[in-house]
PDB file of C-alpha atoms in Angstrom:
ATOM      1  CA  UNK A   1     -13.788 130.656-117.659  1.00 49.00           C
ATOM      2  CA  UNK A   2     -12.981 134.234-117.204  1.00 61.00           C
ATOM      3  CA  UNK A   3     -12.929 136.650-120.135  1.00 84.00           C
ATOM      4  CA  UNK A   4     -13.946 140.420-121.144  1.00 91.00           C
ATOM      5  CA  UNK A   5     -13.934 141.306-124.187  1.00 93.00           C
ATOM      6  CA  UNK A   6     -14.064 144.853-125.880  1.00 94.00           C
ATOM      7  CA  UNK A   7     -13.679 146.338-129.016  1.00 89.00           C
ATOM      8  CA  UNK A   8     -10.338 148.328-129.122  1.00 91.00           C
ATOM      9  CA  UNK A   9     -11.028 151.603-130.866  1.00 95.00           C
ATOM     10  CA  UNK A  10     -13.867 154.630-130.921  1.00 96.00           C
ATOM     11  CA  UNK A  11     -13.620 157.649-132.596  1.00 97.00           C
ATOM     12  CA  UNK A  12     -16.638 160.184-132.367  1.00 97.00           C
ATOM     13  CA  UNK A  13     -17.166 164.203-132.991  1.00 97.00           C
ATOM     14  CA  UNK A  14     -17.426 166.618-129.801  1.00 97.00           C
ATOM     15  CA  UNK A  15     -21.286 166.437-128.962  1.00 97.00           C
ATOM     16  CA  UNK A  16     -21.695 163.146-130.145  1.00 97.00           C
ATOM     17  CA  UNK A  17     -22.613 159.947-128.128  1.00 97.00           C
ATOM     18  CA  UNK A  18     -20.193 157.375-127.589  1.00 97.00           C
ATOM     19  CA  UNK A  19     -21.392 153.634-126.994  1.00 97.00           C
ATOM     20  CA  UNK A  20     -18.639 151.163-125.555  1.00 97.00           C
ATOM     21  CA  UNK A  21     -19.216 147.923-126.095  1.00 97.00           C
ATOM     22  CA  UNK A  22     -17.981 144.463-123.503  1.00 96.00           C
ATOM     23  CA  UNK A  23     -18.593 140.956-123.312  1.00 95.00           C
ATOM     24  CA  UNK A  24     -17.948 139.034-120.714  1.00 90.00           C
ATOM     25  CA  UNK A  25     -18.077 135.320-120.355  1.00 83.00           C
ATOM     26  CA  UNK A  26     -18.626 134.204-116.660  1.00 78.00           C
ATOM     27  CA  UNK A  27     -22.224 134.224-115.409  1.00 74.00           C
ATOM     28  CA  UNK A  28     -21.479 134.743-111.690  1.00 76.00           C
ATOM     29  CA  UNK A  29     -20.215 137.993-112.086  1.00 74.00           C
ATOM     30  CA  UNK A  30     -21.565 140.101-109.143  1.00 81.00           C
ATOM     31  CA  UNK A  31     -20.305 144.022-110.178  1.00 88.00           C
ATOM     32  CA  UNK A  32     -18.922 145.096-113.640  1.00 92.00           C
ATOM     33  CA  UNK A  33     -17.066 148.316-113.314  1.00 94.00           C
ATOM     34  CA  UNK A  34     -16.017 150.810-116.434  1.00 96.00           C
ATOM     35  CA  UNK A  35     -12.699 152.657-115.240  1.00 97.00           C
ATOM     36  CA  UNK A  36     -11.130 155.128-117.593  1.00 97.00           C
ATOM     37  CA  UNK A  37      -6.798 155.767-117.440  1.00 95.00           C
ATOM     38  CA  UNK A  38      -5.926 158.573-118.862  1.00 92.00           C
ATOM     39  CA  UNK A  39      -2.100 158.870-120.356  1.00 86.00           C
ATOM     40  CA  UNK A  40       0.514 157.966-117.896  1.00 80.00           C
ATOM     41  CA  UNK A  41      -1.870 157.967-114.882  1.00 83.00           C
ATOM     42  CA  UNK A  42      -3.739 155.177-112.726  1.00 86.00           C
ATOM     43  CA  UNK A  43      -7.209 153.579-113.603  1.00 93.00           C
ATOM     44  CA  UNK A  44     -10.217 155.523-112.318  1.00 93.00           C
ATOM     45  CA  UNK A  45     -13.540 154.241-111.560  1.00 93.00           C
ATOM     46  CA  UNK A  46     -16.066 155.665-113.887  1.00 95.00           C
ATOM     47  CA  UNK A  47     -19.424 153.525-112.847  1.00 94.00           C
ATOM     48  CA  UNK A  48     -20.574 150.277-112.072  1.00 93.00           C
ATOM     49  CA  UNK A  49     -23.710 148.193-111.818  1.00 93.00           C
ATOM     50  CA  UNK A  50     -25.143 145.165-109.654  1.00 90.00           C
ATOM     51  CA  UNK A  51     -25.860 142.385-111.616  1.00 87.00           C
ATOM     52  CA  UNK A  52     -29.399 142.082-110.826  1.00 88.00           C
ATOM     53  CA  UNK A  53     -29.473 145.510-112.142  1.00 91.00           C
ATOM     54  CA  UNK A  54     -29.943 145.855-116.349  1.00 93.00           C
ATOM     55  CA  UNK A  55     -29.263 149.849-116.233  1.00 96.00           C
ATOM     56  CA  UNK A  56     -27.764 152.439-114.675  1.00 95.00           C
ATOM     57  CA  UNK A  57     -27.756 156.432-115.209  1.00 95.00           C
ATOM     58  CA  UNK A  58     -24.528 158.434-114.003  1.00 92.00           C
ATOM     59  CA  UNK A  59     -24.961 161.984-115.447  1.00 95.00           C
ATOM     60  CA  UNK A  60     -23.793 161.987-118.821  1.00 96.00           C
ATOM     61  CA  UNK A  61     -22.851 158.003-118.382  1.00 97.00           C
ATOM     62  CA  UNK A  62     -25.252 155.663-119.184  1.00 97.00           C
ATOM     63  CA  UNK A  63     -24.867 151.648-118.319  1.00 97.00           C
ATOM     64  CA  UNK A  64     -26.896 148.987-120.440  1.00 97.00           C
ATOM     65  CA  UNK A  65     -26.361 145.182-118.927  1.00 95.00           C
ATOM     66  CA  UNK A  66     -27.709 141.988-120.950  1.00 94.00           C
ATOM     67  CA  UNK A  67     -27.302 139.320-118.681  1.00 91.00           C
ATOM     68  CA  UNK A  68     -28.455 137.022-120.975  1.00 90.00           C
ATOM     69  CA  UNK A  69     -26.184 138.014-123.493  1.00 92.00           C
ATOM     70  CA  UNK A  70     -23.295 139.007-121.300  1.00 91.00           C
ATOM     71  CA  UNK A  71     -22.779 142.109-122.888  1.00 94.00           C
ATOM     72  CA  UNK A  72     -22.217 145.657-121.058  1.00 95.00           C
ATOM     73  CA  UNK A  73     -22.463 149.097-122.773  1.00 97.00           C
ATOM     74  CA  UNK A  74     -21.004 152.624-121.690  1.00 98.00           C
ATOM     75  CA  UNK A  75     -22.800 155.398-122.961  1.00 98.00           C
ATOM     76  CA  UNK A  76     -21.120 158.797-122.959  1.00 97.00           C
ATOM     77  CA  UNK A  77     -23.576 161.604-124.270  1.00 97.00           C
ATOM     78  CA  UNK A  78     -22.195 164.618-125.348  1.00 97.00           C
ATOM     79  CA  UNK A  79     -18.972 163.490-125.628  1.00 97.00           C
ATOM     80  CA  UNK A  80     -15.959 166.001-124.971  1.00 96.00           C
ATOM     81  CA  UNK A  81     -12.066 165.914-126.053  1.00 95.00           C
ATOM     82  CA  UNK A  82     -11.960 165.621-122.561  1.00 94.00           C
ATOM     83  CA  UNK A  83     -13.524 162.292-122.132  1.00 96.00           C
ATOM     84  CA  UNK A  84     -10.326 161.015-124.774  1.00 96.00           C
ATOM     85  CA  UNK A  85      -8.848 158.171-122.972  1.00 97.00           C
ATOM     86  CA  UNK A  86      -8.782 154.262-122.756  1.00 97.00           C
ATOM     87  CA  UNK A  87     -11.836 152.983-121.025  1.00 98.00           C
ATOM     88  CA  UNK A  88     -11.586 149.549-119.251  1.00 97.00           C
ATOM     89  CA  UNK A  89     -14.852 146.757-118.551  1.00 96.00           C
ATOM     90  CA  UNK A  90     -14.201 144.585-115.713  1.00 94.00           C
ATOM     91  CA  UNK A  91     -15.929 141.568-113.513  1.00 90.00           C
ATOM     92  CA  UNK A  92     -15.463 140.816-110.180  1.00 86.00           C
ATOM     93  CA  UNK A  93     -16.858 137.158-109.794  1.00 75.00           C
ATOM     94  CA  UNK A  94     -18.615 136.217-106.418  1.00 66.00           C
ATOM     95  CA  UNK A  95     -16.260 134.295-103.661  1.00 68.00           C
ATOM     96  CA  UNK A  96     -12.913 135.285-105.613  1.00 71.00           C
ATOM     97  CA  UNK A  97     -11.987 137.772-102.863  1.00 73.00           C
ATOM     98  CA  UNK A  98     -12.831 140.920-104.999  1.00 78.00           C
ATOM     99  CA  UNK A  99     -10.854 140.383-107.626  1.00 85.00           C
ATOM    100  CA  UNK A 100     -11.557 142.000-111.164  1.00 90.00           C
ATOM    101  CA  UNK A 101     -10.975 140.724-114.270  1.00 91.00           C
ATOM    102  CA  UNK A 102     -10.628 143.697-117.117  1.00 94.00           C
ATOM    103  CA  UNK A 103     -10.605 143.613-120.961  1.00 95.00           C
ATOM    104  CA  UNK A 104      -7.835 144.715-123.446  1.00 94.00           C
ATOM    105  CA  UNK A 105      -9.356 148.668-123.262  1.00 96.00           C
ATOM    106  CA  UNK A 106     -11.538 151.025-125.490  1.00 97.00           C
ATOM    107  CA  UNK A 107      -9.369 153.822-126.984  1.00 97.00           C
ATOM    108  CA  UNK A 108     -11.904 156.401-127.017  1.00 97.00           C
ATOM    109  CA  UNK A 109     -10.334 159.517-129.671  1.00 97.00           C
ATOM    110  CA  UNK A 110     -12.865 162.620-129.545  1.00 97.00           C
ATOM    111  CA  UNK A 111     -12.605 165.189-132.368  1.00 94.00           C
ATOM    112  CA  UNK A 112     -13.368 168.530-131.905  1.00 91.00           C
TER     113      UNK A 112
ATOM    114  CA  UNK B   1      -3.413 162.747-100.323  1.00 56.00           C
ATOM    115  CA  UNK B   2      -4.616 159.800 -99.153  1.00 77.00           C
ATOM    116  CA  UNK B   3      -4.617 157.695-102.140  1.00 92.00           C
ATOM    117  CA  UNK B   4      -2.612 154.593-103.447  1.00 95.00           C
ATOM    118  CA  UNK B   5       0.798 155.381-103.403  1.00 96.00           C
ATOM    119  CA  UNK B   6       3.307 153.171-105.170  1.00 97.00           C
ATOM    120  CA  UNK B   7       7.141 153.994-105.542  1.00 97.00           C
ATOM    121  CA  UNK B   8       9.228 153.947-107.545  1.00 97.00           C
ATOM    122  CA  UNK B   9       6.682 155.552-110.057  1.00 96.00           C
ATOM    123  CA  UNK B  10       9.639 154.604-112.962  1.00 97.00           C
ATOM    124  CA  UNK B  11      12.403 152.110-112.630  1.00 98.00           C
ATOM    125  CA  UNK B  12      15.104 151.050-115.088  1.00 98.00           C
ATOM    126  CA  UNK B  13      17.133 148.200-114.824  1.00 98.00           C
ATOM    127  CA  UNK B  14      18.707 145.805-116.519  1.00 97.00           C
ATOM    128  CA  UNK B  15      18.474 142.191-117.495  1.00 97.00           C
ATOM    129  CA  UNK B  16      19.103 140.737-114.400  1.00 97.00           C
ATOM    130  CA  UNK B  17      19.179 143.000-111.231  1.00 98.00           C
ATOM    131  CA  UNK B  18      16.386 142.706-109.175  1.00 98.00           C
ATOM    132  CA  UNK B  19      13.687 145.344-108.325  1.00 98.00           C
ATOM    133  CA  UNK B  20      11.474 146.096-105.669  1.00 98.00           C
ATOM    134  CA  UNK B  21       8.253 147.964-105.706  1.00 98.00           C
ATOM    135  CA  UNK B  22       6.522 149.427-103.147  1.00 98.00           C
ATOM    136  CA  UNK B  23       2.983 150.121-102.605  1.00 98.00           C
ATOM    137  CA  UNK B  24       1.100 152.191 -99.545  1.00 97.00           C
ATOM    138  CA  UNK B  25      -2.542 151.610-100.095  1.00 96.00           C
ATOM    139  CA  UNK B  26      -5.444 153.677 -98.363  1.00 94.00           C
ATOM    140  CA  UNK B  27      -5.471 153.429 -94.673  1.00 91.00           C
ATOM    141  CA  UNK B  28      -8.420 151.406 -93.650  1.00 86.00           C
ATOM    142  CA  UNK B  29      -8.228 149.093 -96.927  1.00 91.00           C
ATOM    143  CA  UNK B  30      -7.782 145.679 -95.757  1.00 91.00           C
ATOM    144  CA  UNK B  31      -7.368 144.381 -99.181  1.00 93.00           C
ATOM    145  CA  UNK B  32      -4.396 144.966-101.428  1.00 95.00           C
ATOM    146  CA  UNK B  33      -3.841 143.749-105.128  1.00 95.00           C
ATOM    147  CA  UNK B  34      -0.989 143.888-107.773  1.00 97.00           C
ATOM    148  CA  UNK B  35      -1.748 143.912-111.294  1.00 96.00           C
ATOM    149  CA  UNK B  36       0.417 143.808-114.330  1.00 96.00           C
ATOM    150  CA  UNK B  37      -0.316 146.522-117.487  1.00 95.00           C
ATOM    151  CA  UNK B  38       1.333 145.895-120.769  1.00 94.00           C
ATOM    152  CA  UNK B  39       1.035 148.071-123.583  1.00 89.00           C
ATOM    153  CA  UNK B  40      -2.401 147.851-125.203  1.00 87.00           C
ATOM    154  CA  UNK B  41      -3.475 145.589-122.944  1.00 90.00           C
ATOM    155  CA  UNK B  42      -5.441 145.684-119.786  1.00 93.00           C
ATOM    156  CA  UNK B  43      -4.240 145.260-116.451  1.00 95.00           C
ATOM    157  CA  UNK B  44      -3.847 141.325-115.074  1.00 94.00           C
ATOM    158  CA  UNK B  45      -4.092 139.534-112.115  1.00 93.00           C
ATOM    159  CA  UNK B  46      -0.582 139.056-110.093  1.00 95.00           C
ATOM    160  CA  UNK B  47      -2.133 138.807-106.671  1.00 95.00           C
ATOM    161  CA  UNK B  48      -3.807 139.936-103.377  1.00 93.00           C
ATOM    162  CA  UNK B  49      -4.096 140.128-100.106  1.00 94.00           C
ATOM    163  CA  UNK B  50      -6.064 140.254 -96.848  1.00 92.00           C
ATOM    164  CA  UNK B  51      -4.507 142.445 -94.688  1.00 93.00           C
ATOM    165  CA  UNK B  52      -1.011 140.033 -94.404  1.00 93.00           C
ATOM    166  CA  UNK B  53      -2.173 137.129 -95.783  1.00 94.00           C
ATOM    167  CA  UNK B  54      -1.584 136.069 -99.474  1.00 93.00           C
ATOM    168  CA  UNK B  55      -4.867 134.589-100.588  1.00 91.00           C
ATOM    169  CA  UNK B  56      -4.135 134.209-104.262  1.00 90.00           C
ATOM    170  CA  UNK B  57      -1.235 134.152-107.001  1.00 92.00           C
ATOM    171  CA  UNK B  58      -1.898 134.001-110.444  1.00 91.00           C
ATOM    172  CA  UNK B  59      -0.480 131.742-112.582  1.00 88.00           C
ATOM    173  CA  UNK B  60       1.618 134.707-114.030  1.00 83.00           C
ATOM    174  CA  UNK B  61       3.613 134.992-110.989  1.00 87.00           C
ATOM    175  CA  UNK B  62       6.441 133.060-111.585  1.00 90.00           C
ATOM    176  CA  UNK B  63       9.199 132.203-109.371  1.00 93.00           C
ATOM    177  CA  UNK B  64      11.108 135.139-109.567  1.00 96.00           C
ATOM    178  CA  UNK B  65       8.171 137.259-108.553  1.00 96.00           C
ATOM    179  CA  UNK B  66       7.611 137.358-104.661  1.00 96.00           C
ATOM    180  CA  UNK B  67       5.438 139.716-103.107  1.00 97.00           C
ATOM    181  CA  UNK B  68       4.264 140.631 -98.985  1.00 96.00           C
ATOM    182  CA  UNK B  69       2.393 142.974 -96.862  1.00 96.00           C
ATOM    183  CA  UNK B  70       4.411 142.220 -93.487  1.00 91.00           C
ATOM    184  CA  UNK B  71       1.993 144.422 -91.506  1.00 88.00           C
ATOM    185  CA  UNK B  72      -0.859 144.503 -93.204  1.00 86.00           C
ATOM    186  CA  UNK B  73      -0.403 148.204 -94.397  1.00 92.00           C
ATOM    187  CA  UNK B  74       1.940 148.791 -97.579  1.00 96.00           C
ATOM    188  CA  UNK B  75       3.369 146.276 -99.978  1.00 98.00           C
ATOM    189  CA  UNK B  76       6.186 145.094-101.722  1.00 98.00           C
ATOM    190  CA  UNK B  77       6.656 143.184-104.944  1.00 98.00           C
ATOM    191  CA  UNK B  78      10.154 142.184-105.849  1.00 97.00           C
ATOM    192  CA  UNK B  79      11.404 140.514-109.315  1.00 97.00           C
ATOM    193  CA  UNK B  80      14.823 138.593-108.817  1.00 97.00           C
ATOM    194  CA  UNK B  81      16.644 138.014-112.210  1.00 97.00           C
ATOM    195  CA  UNK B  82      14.600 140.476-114.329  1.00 97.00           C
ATOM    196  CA  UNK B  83      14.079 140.073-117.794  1.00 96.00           C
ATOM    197  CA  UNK B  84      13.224 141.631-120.900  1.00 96.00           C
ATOM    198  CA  UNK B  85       9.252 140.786-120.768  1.00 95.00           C
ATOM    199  CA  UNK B  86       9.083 141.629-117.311  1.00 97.00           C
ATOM    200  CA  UNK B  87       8.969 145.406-118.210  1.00 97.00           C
ATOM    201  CA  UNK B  88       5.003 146.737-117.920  1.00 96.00           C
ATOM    202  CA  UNK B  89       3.486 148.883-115.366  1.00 96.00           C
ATOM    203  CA  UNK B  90       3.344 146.949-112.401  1.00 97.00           C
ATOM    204  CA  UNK B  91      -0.136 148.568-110.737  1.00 97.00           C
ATOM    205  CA  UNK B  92      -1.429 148.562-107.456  1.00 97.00           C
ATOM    206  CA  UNK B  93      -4.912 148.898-105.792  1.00 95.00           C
ATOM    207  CA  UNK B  94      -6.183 148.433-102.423  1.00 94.00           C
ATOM    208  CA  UNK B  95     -10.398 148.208-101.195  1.00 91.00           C
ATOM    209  CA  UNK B  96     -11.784 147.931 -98.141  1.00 88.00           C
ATOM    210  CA  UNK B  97     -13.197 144.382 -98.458  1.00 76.00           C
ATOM    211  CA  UNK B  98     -15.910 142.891 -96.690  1.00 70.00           C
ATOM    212  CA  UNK B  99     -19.997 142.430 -97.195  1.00 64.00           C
ATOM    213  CA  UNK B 100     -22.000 145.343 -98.274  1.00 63.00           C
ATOM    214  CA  UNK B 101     -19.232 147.124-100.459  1.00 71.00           C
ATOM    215  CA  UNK B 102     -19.299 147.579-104.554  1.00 77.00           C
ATOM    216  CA  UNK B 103     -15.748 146.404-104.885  1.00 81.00           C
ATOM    217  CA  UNK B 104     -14.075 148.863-106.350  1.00 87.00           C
ATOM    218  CA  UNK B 105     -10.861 148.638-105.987  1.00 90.00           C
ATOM    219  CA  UNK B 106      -8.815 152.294-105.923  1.00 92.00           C
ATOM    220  CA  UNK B 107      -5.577 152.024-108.516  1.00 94.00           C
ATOM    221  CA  UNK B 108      -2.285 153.980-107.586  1.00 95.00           C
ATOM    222  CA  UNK B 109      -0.422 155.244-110.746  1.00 94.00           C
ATOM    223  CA  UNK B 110       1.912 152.479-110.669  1.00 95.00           C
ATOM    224  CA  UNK B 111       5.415 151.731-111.241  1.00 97.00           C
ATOM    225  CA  UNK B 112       6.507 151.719-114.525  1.00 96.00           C
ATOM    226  CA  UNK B 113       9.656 148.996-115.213  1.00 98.00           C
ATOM    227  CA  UNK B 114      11.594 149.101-117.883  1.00 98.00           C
ATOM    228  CA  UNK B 115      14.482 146.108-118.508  1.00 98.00           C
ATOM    229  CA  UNK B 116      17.265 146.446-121.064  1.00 96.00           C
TER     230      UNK B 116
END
């Protein structure tokens, strides 16, 4: 079945890292995405990674995937007040016309 | 801006009026999707299209929900007989489909419903 998982809330210091934990229960996914809404505005596409991938660097985003384990991490280094927001995991399975499944949301609270 | 575009971007009705949302999605996006946002929750699954074909519903669409993309540009969703758990952000999001692409899909800020 289809399912992503995530913890709920984060709370880290300016300058520290921030890790973001999913799971994610279907073993065909193809892509899993992390998109970040910010208060009263839209979901925005942060990063994602192939599924024959097991990490990807963005900048200050890292992306860890355990296939074997399902799981999918978000690293944020330095974090910034800035980066306070809810941040979203999401599947797209193969042959489900593109679309993605997403989990309940990381609230993400940065203090300066 | 050539972005998702969805209108109303706030709506307030009450319990039984119906409501109609409209979404314009980016230009050469073939595919267009509606998702549902409650509070705290992540966005589900309503449905999508392929240019003006429907190609899935969820099972959260009831009845009252009806949605189409005539032309295979913008979008509507209407809810007949609206009721109090039908209020959420109703969110839109349109890709370009197709072999080769990540799949992203690109949100609009969505219409916000309220039902009292």
């Amino acid at each position: 079945g289809e399912d992503v998982e995530q913890s709920l809330f984060l709370s880290v210091r300016e300058g520290d890292s921030s890790v973001i934990n999913c799971t994610y229960t279907d073993s065909s996914s193809t892509y899993l995405y992390w998109y970040k809404q910010e208060p009263g505005a839209g979901l925005q596409l942060l990063t994602y990674i192939f599924s024959n991938m097991d990490m990807k660097q963005d900048q200050r985003l890292t992306v860890l995937l355990n296939k074997k384990d399902k799981h999918l991490s978000l690293r944020i280094a330095d974090t910034q007040t800035g980066d306070s927001a809810i941040y979203f995991c999401a599947e797209t399975l193969y042959n489900q016309g593109g679309k993605l499944i997403f989990g309940q949301g990381t609230e993400l609270s940065v203090k300066p | 801006d050539t972005g998702v575009s969805q209108d109303p971007r706030h709506k307030i009705t009450k319990r039984g009026q119906n409501v109609t949302f409209r979404c314009d999605p980016i230009s050469e996006h073939n595919r267009l999707y509606w998702y549902r946002q409650t509070l705290g929750q992540g966005p589900e699954f309503l449905t999508y299209f392929q240019n003006e074909a429907q190609l899935e519903k969820s099972r959260l669409l009831s009845d009252r929900f009806s949605a189409e993309r005539p032309k295979g540009s913008f979008s509507t969703l209407e809810i007949q007989r609206t009721e109090q758990g039908d209020s959420a952000m109703y969110l839109c999001a349109s890709s370009p489909g197709g072999q080769g692409n990540t799949g992203e899909l690109f949100f609009g800020e969505g219409s916000r419903l309220t039902v009292l």
